[in-house]
Coordinates of C-alpha atoms in Angstrom, one line a residue:
Chain A
M1 CA 2.1 -8.3 7.7
G2 CA 2.9 -9.1 4.4
G3 CA 6.1 -10.8 3.4
L4 CA 7.0 -12.2 -0.1
A5 CA 3.8 -13.1 -2.3
G6 CA 1.9 -11.5 0.0
V7 CA 1.7 -14.5 2.6
P8 CA 0.8 -12.8 6.1
F9 CA 4.3 -13.9 7.5
G10 CA 3.7 -11.9 10.4
G11 CA 2.4 -14.4 11.4
V12 CA -0.1 -14.5 15.2
T13 CA 2.9 -12.1 16.7
A14 CA 1.8 -9.7 13.8
F15 CA -2.3 -10.2 14.5
G16 CA -2.0 -9.3 18.0
A17 CA 0.2 -6.5 17.9
M18 CA -1.9 -5.1 15.1
A19 CA -4.7 -5.8 18.1
S20 CA -3.5 -3.3 19.8
H21 CA -2.6 -0.6 18.0
I22 CA -6.8 -0.3 17.1
P23 CA -8.3 2.4 18.6
D24 CA -10.2 2.2 21.7
G25 CA -13.4 0.6 21.0
G26 CA -12.3 0.8 17.6
A27 CA -12.1 -2.3 14.8
C28 CA -9.2 -3.8 11.9
V29 CA -10.0 -4.2 8.5
V30 CA -7.7 -6.7 6.8
V31 CA -6.7 -6.7 3.4
Y32 CA -4.5 -9.8 1.7
G33 CA -3.8 -11.5 -0.9
P34 CA -1.3 -12.7 -3.8
H35 CA -0.7 -10.5 -6.6
V36 CA -0.4 -11.1 -10.1
G37 CA 0.9 -8.8 -13.7
V38 CA -0.9 -8.3 -17.0
D39 CA 1.0 -6.9 -19.5
S40 CA 0.1 -4.0 -22.3
T41 CA 0.3 -7.4 -25.0
G42 CA -2.4 -9.4 -22.8
K43 CA 0.3 -12.0 -21.0
I44 CA -0.3 -12.3 -17.5
G45 CA 2.6 -13.1 -15.0
T46 CA 4.5 -9.9 -16.3
V47 CA 4.1 -6.4 -17.0
E48 CA 6.0 -3.5 -18.0
R49 CA 8.3 -1.8 -14.6
R50 CA 9.9 1.8 -14.5
G51 CA 13.1 2.1 -16.4
K52 CA 13.0 -2.1 -18.1
S53 CA 13.1 -2.6 -21.1
N54 CA 12.0 -6.4 -19.9
G55 CA 9.8 -6.7 -16.6
G56 CA 10.2 -9.4 -15.7
S57 CA 7.7 -12.4 -13.1
C58 CA 4.8 -11.2 -11.0
C59 CA 4.8 -12.1 -9.1
G60 CA 8.2 -12.9 -9.1
S61 CA 8.1 -15.4 -6.0
A62 CA 5.1 -17.2 -7.3
V63 CA 6.7 -17.8 -10.1
A64 CA 9.6 -19.1 -9.0
A65 CA 7.4 -21.2 -6.3
H66 CA 5.1 -22.3 -8.8
G67 CA 8.6 -23.7 -10.7
H68 CA 10.1 -25.2 -8.1
V69 CA 6.2 -27.1 -7.4
L70 CA 6.4 -28.4 -10.6
S71 CA 9.5 -30.3 -10.5
A72 CA 9.9 -30.6 -6.5
G73 CA 7.8 -34.4 -6.4
S74 CA 5.8 -32.9 -4.0
K75 CA 9.2 -33.0 -1.3
I76 CA 8.2 -30.2 1.2
C77 CA 11.9 -28.3 2.3
H78 CA 11.6 -27.2 5.4
P79 CA 13.6 -23.8 5.9
T80 CA 17.6 -24.8 6.9
S81 CA 18.1 -20.7 7.5
I82 CA 16.6 -17.6 8.2
V83 CA 18.2 -16.1 5.0
D84 CA 15.9 -17.4 2.9
A85 CA 13.0 -19.3 4.7
Q86 CA 10.1 -16.7 3.2
Q87 CA 10.8 -18.7 -0.3
S88 CA 11.0 -21.8 1.2
F89 CA 7.8 -21.1 2.8
V90 CA 6.1 -20.2 -0.5
G91 CA 7.5 -23.1 -2.2
N92 CA 6.0 -25.5 0.6
M93 CA 2.6 -23.5 1.2
L94 CA 2.1 -23.9 -3.0
M95 CA 3.0 -27.8 -2.7
P96 CA -0.4 -28.7 -2.5
F97 CA -2.0 -27.3 -5.8
A98 CA 0.8 -29.0 -7.7
D99 CA -2.0 -30.9 -8.9
R100 CA -3.8 -28.3 -10.0
L101 CA -1.2 -26.2 -11.1
S102 CA -0.2 -28.7 -13.7
A103 CA -3.3 -29.8 -15.0
A104 CA -4.3 -26.5 -15.9
D105 CA -4.7 -24.7 -19.8
D106 CA -2.9 -21.5 -17.8
G107 CA -0.1 -21.6 -14.7
M108 CA 0.0 -18.5 -14.6
V109 CA -3.6 -17.5 -14.4
E110 CA -4.5 -20.7 -11.6
L111 CA -1.4 -19.4 -9.5
P112 CA -2.6 -16.2 -8.0
Y113 CA -6.0 -18.5 -7.0
A114 CA -3.6 -21.2 -5.8
L115 CA -1.6 -19.1 -3.9
F116 CA -4.9 -17.0 -2.5
D117 CA -6.1 -20.2 -1.2
A118 CA -3.1 -21.1 0.5
Q119 CA -3.3 -17.5 2.1
T120 CA -6.6 -18.2 2.8
E121 CA -5.7 -21.1 5.0
L122 CA -3.1 -19.3 6.8
V123 CA -4.9 -16.0 7.4
D124 CA -7.9 -17.8 8.5
R125 CA -5.4 -19.8 10.9
I126 CA -3.8 -16.3 12.6
V127 CA -7.4 -15.0 13.3
Q128 CA -8.3 -18.1 14.8
K129 CA -5.3 -17.3 17.6
G130 CA -5.2 -13.7 17.4
A131 CA -9.0 -13.0 17.6
G132 CA -8.9 -13.1 21.3
K133 CA -5.7 -10.1 21.2
V134 CA -8.5 -7.6 19.7
A135 CA -10.9 -5.8 22.9
K136 CA -14.1 -6.8 23.4
S137 CA -15.5 -3.3 23.1
G138 CA -15.9 -2.9 19.3
S139 CA -14.7 -6.4 18.7
A140 CA -14.7 -6.4 14.8
I141 CA -12.3 -8.3 12.7
A142 CA -13.1 -7.2 9.1
V143 CA -11.0 -10.1 6.8
L144 CA -12.0 -8.9 3.2
G145 CA -9.4 -11.1 1.0
G146 CA -8.7 -11.3 -3.5
I147 CA -5.8 -10.9 -6.0
Q148 CA -3.9 -7.3 -7.1
I149 CA -4.2 -6.9 -10.2
N150 CA -1.2 -4.9 -11.5
T151 CA -0.9 -3.8 -15.0
P152 CA 1.0 -0.9 -16.9
N153 CA 1.7 2.3 -15.5
G154 CA -0.7 5.3 -16.4
M155 CA -3.2 2.4 -16.0
T156 CA -5.3 1.2 -12.8
D157 CA -4.3 -1.8 -11.2
Y158 CA -7.4 -3.9 -10.1
F159 CA -8.2 -5.9 -6.8
L160 CA -10.4 -8.9 -7.6
P161 CA -12.3 -9.5 -4.4
L162 CA -12.8 -13.4 -3.0
R163 CA -13.6 -13.3 0.5
F164 CA -15.1 -10.4 2.7
D165 CA -15.5 -11.6 6.3
V166 CA -16.9 -9.9 9.7
Y167 CA -15.6 -12.2 12.7
D168 CA -16.1 -11.2 16.9
N169 CA -13.1 -11.3 19.2
E170 CA -13.7 -15.2 19.4
A171 CA -12.9 -15.8 15.3
Q172 CA -16.7 -16.1 14.8
V173 CA -18.2 -14.0 11.9
V174 CA -20.2 -12.5 12.2
E175 CA -21.3 -11.5 8.8
S176 CA -20.4 -12.6 5.2
I177 CA -20.4 -9.7 2.8
M178 CA -20.2 -11.5 0.0
Q179 CA -21.1 -15.1 -0.9
S180 CA -18.1 -17.1 -2.0
V181 CA -17.7 -16.5 -5.2
P182 CA -17.6 -18.4 -8.4
R183 CA -14.5 -18.8 -9.9
V184 CA -14.5 -15.8 -11.9
R185 CA -11.8 -16.3 -14.9
F186 CA -13.7 -14.4 -17.4
L187 CA -12.8 -11.6 -15.2
L188 CA -9.2 -11.9 -15.7
T189 CA -9.7 -12.3 -19.7
K190 CA -11.8 -8.8 -19.7
I191 CA -9.5 -7.3 -18.2
V192 CA -6.6 -9.0 -20.8
S193 CA -8.8 -7.5 -23.2
V194 CA -9.1 -3.7 -21.8
C195 CA -4.9 -4.1 -22.0
Chain B
M1 CA 17.5 14.0 11.9
P2 CA 13.8 14.4 11.4
N3 CA 12.8 13.0 8.5
R4 CA 12.2 15.7 6.3
A5 CA 16.5 16.4 6.8
F6 CA 16.8 12.8 6.4
V7 CA 15.3 12.7 3.0
N8 CA 17.3 16.0 2.1
M9 CA 20.1 14.4 3.9
I10 CA 20.5 11.3 1.3
T11 CA 19.1 12.3 -1.5
S12 CA 22.0 15.6 -2.0
K13 CA 24.5 12.4 -0.6
L14 CA 23.4 10.4 -3.3
Q15 CA 23.6 12.9 -6.0
T16 CA 27.4 12.8 -5.4
V17 CA 28.3 9.7 -6.3
G18 CA 26.1 9.6 -9.3
F19 CA 22.2 8.2 -8.1
K20 CA 19.6 9.8 -10.0
N21 CA 16.2 10.1 -8.3
S22 CA 14.4 9.0 -11.2
A23 CA 16.7 6.0 -12.1
S24 CA 16.8 4.4 -8.6
L25 CA 14.6 2.0 -7.1
L26 CA 13.8 2.5 -3.3
C27 CA 14.0 -0.9 -1.6
T28 CA 13.0 -0.8 1.9
S29 CA 13.8 -3.5 5.1
L30 CA 10.9 -1.6 8.2
C31 CA 9.0 -2.5 10.7
C32 CA 5.5 -3.8 10.4
D33 CA 3.9 -1.7 12.7
E34 CA 1.9 0.9 10.9
V35 CA 4.2 4.1 12.9
N36 CA 6.7 3.5 10.0
R37 CA 4.7 4.3 7.2
P38 CA 5.9 8.4 7.9
L39 CA 9.3 7.3 6.6
E40 CA 8.4 5.7 3.8
N41 CA 5.5 8.5 2.8
A42 CA 8.7 10.6 3.0
L43 CA 10.7 9.2 0.6
K44 CA 8.2 8.9 -2.0
P45 CA 8.3 11.8 -3.6
A46 CA 11.8 11.3 -4.1
F47 CA 11.6 7.8 -4.7
G48 CA 8.8 6.5 -5.8
D49 CA 6.5 3.3 -5.0
H50 CA 9.6 0.9 -3.4
F51 CA 10.3 -2.5 -2.7
N52 CA 9.3 -4.2 0.7
I53 CA 11.6 -6.9 2.2
G54 CA 11.3 -6.3 6.2
G55 CA 9.2 -8.2 8.9
L56 CA 8.9 -8.2 12.2
A57 CA 10.7 -5.3 14.3
G58 CA 13.0 -4.7 11.0
F59 CA 14.8 -7.7 9.4
P60 CA 14.7 -8.2 6.0
F61 CA 13.2 -11.2 6.3
G62 CA 12.2 -10.6 2.5
G63 CA 15.6 -12.3 1.8
A64 CA 17.4 -13.4 -0.3
T65 CA 14.7 -14.2 -2.6
G66 CA 13.4 -10.9 -2.0
F67 CA 16.5 -9.1 -2.4
G68 CA 16.7 -11.4 -5.7
A69 CA 13.7 -10.0 -6.9
M70 CA 14.1 -6.4 -5.7
A71 CA 17.4 -6.4 -7.9
A72 CA 15.0 -7.4 -11.1
H73 CA 13.4 -4.6 -10.6
I74 CA 16.4 -1.4 -10.4
P75 CA 15.8 0.4 -13.1
D76 CA 18.9 0.0 -16.5
N77 CA 21.7 1.7 -16.2
G78 CA 19.9 2.5 -13.1
T79 CA 20.8 2.0 -9.9
C80 CA 18.9 1.5 -6.0
V81 CA 19.5 2.5 -2.3
I82 CA 17.7 0.4 0.3
V83 CA 17.0 1.9 3.3
Y84 CA 16.6 0.2 6.7
G85 CA 16.4 -0.6 10.5
P86 CA 14.2 -1.6 14.0
H87 CA 12.4 1.5 15.7
V88 CA 11.9 2.8 19.2
G89 CA 9.1 5.2 20.1
V90 CA 10.0 7.8 22.7
D91 CA 6.7 9.4 23.6
S92 CA 5.5 12.5 25.3
T93 CA 6.8 12.5 28.5
G94 CA 10.3 11.3 27.2
A95 CA 10.0 7.1 27.7
V96 CA 11.3 5.3 25.7
G97 CA 10.0 2.0 24.1
T98 CA 6.6 3.2 24.1
V99 CA 4.3 6.1 22.0
E100 CA 0.9 7.1 21.8
R101 CA -0.9 5.7 19.4
R102 CA -4.0 7.5 17.0
G103 CA -6.9 6.9 19.3
R104 CA -5.7 4.8 22.0
R105 CA -4.9 6.0 25.8
H106 CA -2.2 3.5 26.3
G107 CA 0.3 3.3 23.0
G108 CA 2.2 -0.1 24.1
S109 CA 5.4 -1.3 23.4
C110 CA 7.0 0.6 20.6
C111 CA 8.4 -1.4 19.5
G112 CA 6.6 -4.4 20.2
S113 CA 8.0 -7.9 18.4
A114 CA 11.6 -5.7 20.1
V115 CA 10.7 -5.9 23.3
A116 CA 9.0 -9.2 23.4
A117 CA 12.0 -11.0 22.0
C118 CA 14.3 -8.6 24.5
Q119 CA 11.5 -10.2 27.2
F120 CA 12.6 -14.0 25.5
V121 CA 16.8 -13.9 25.6
T122 CA 16.8 -11.4 28.6
T123 CA 15.2 -15.0 30.3
A124 CA 15.4 -17.9 28.3
D125 CA 17.0 -21.3 30.2
S126 CA 18.4 -22.7 26.8
T127 CA 17.9 -21.5 22.8
S128 CA 17.3 -23.9 20.7
T129 CA 18.6 -23.9 17.0
T130 CA 15.8 -25.7 15.1
L131 CA 14.1 -23.1 12.8
P132 CA 9.9 -23.2 12.6
T133 CA 8.6 -25.7 10.1
D134 CA 5.0 -23.7 10.0
P135 CA 4.7 -20.5 9.1
L136 CA 2.3 -19.6 11.6
D137 CA 4.6 -17.6 13.9
A138 CA 8.4 -18.3 12.2
Q139 CA 9.0 -15.0 12.4
Q140 CA 8.7 -13.7 16.0
S141 CA 10.9 -16.8 16.1
Y142 CA 13.1 -15.5 13.8
V143 CA 13.9 -12.2 15.6
G144 CA 13.7 -13.7 18.7
S145 CA 16.8 -16.1 18.1
M146 CA 18.8 -12.9 16.0
L147 CA 18.6 -11.0 19.2
M148 CA 19.8 -13.7 21.2
P149 CA 23.5 -13.3 21.0
F150 CA 23.2 -9.8 22.6
A151 CA 21.7 -11.3 25.6
G152 CA 24.1 -10.0 27.6
R153 CA 24.5 -6.5 26.9
L154 CA 20.8 -6.3 27.6
K155 CA 20.6 -7.8 30.6
K156 CA 23.4 -5.3 31.5
A157 CA 22.2 -2.3 30.0
A158 CA 21.4 0.4 32.5
N159 CA 18.2 1.0 30.2
P160 CA 17.2 -1.9 28.4
M161 CA 14.9 -0.3 26.0
E162 CA 17.5 2.0 25.5
E163 CA 19.8 -0.3 23.9
L164 CA 17.4 -2.8 22.2
P165 CA 17.5 -1.0 19.3
I166 CA 21.4 -0.6 19.0
S167 CA 21.6 -4.3 19.3
M168 CA 18.6 -5.2 16.9
F169 CA 20.3 -2.0 14.9
E170 CA 23.3 -4.3 14.2
A171 CA 21.6 -7.7 14.5
Q172 CA 19.7 -6.6 11.2
D173 CA 23.1 -4.9 9.7
K174 CA 24.3 -8.4 10.0
M175 CA 21.6 -9.7 8.6
M176 CA 21.6 -7.7 6.1
M177 CA 25.1 -7.6 4.7
E178 CA 24.7 -11.2 4.5
I179 CA 22.1 -11.3 2.4
V180 CA 24.0 -8.5 -0.2
S181 CA 26.9 -10.4 0.6
M182 CA 25.0 -13.8 -1.1
K183 CA 23.2 -11.5 -3.8
I184 CA 25.4 -8.3 -4.9
G185 CA 27.2 -10.9 -7.9
G186 CA 24.1 -10.5 -9.5
V187 CA 23.6 -7.0 -9.8
S188 CA 24.7 -4.4 -11.7
A189 CA 23.4 -1.4 -10.7
K190 CA 25.3 0.4 -7.4
V191 CA 23.5 -0.3 -4.7
A192 CA 23.0 1.8 -1.4
L193 CA 22.7 0.8 2.0
I194 CA 21.4 3.6 4.3
G195 CA 21.0 1.1 7.6
G196 CA 20.1 3.0 11.1
I197 CA 16.7 3.5 14.0
Q198 CA 13.8 5.8 13.3
I199 CA 11.9 6.6 16.1
N200 CA 9.2 7.3 16.3
T201 CA 7.6 10.5 18.2
P202 CA 3.5 10.9 19.4
D203 CA 1.6 13.4 16.6
P204 CA 2.0 16.3 15.3
A205 CA 5.9 15.7 15.9
S206 CA 8.0 14.4 13.4
D207 CA 9.8 11.4 13.1
Y208 CA 13.2 11.5 13.8
F209 CA 16.4 9.0 12.1
L210 CA 19.4 8.1 13.3
P211 CA 22.0 6.9 10.3
M212 CA 24.5 4.5 11.9
R213 CA 25.6 3.3 8.0
F214 CA 26.0 4.8 4.6
D215 CA 27.7 2.7 2.2
V216 CA 27.5 2.9 -1.5
V217 CA 28.6 -1.2 -3.1
A218 CA 29.8 -1.9 -6.8
G219 CA 27.1 -4.2 -8.2
G220 CA 29.1 -7.4 -9.4
T221 CA 32.2 -7.5 -6.7
G222 CA 30.1 -5.4 -3.6
K223 CA 33.3 -3.5 -3.5
K224 CA 31.9 -0.5 -1.3
V225 CA 32.4 2.5 -3.3
A226 CA 32.0 5.0 -0.6
N227 CA 31.5 5.6 2.3
L228 CA 28.7 8.6 2.6
L229 CA 28.0 8.7 6.5

């Protein structure tokens, strides 16, 4: 149900459709989050791509939204057309994080964290509204969120888990598999040093 | 045609106009429903990992920005292959608009978003042109808006579940062509546009793809250089 930058744009309808596909008596696992590239020089926000001499931004949508947010002066721009609505929403969702992004030592490190926080807010709203679509029997909704870290070919990508909760079909958390994780910025630095 | 035959057909035809699988970037616009992942899996051996611009019902909701981002990832001197379209289930009894699903006694609608949008457009008293400002459920609202011009055809159809994917394809094809015309000027590669209808069937039968457009357009001008259908 993801779209640009990993935002769950499929929304409540997609969640409800997904819920109606859960095996009888079974459960569902929702994995979500933004992504960020780390290239072979350790640079964050870009990654080498197959057949390209210049990999470009990664995540491109996030980087574009970042540029918009730092220059838009807190102005929310509602979509005026379906044809590019998603990118408008990405920019709007990132707008509350403008100060954090502006104050960050490295905006490309702060950006995936800010996007994760924005996406978590939307995922939680979707779960609140859509959990009732999950059948009572079984009735487990695991929600695992974090940041994907893309690396050059030949290396594995990484996933930094930042939340891992299990809800019932009344949108109540029945288990927090991970306690809330302090910002592990050093992990990105460690990955950069391995590249 | 079955998925595998579809993949063989498009790769052999693309080779006749200079496409090389290893230098092509695959982009898909297919519905979120997990029943549509087998087609992407069937395309992967030929083209590798794909860029996804699809959303509910298969509409290219990643939009102009999604297309532009995808185009920036096309291999240098390479080409681009876009596969897009709605889907419809046909179950083991031949009922159209539903399909058996893993672990479920009742498969439910397929495509659920399309069926909900069909119900909306054939019963709506009025149409709103205001776009949602909250992404919480904006996509389904868009699906309904895009299907609205086809309400008359759907109401008159002997079997709306057969007319629905055809209407959805036309709506999605129109949106895809609009995106391509907006962004092709910034693309240097040839782009293959392969649109049609996915037909989902019960396991273990193969899914099918009914191609309805197979054009190659030149990057920059957007001029159609081949019709391979």
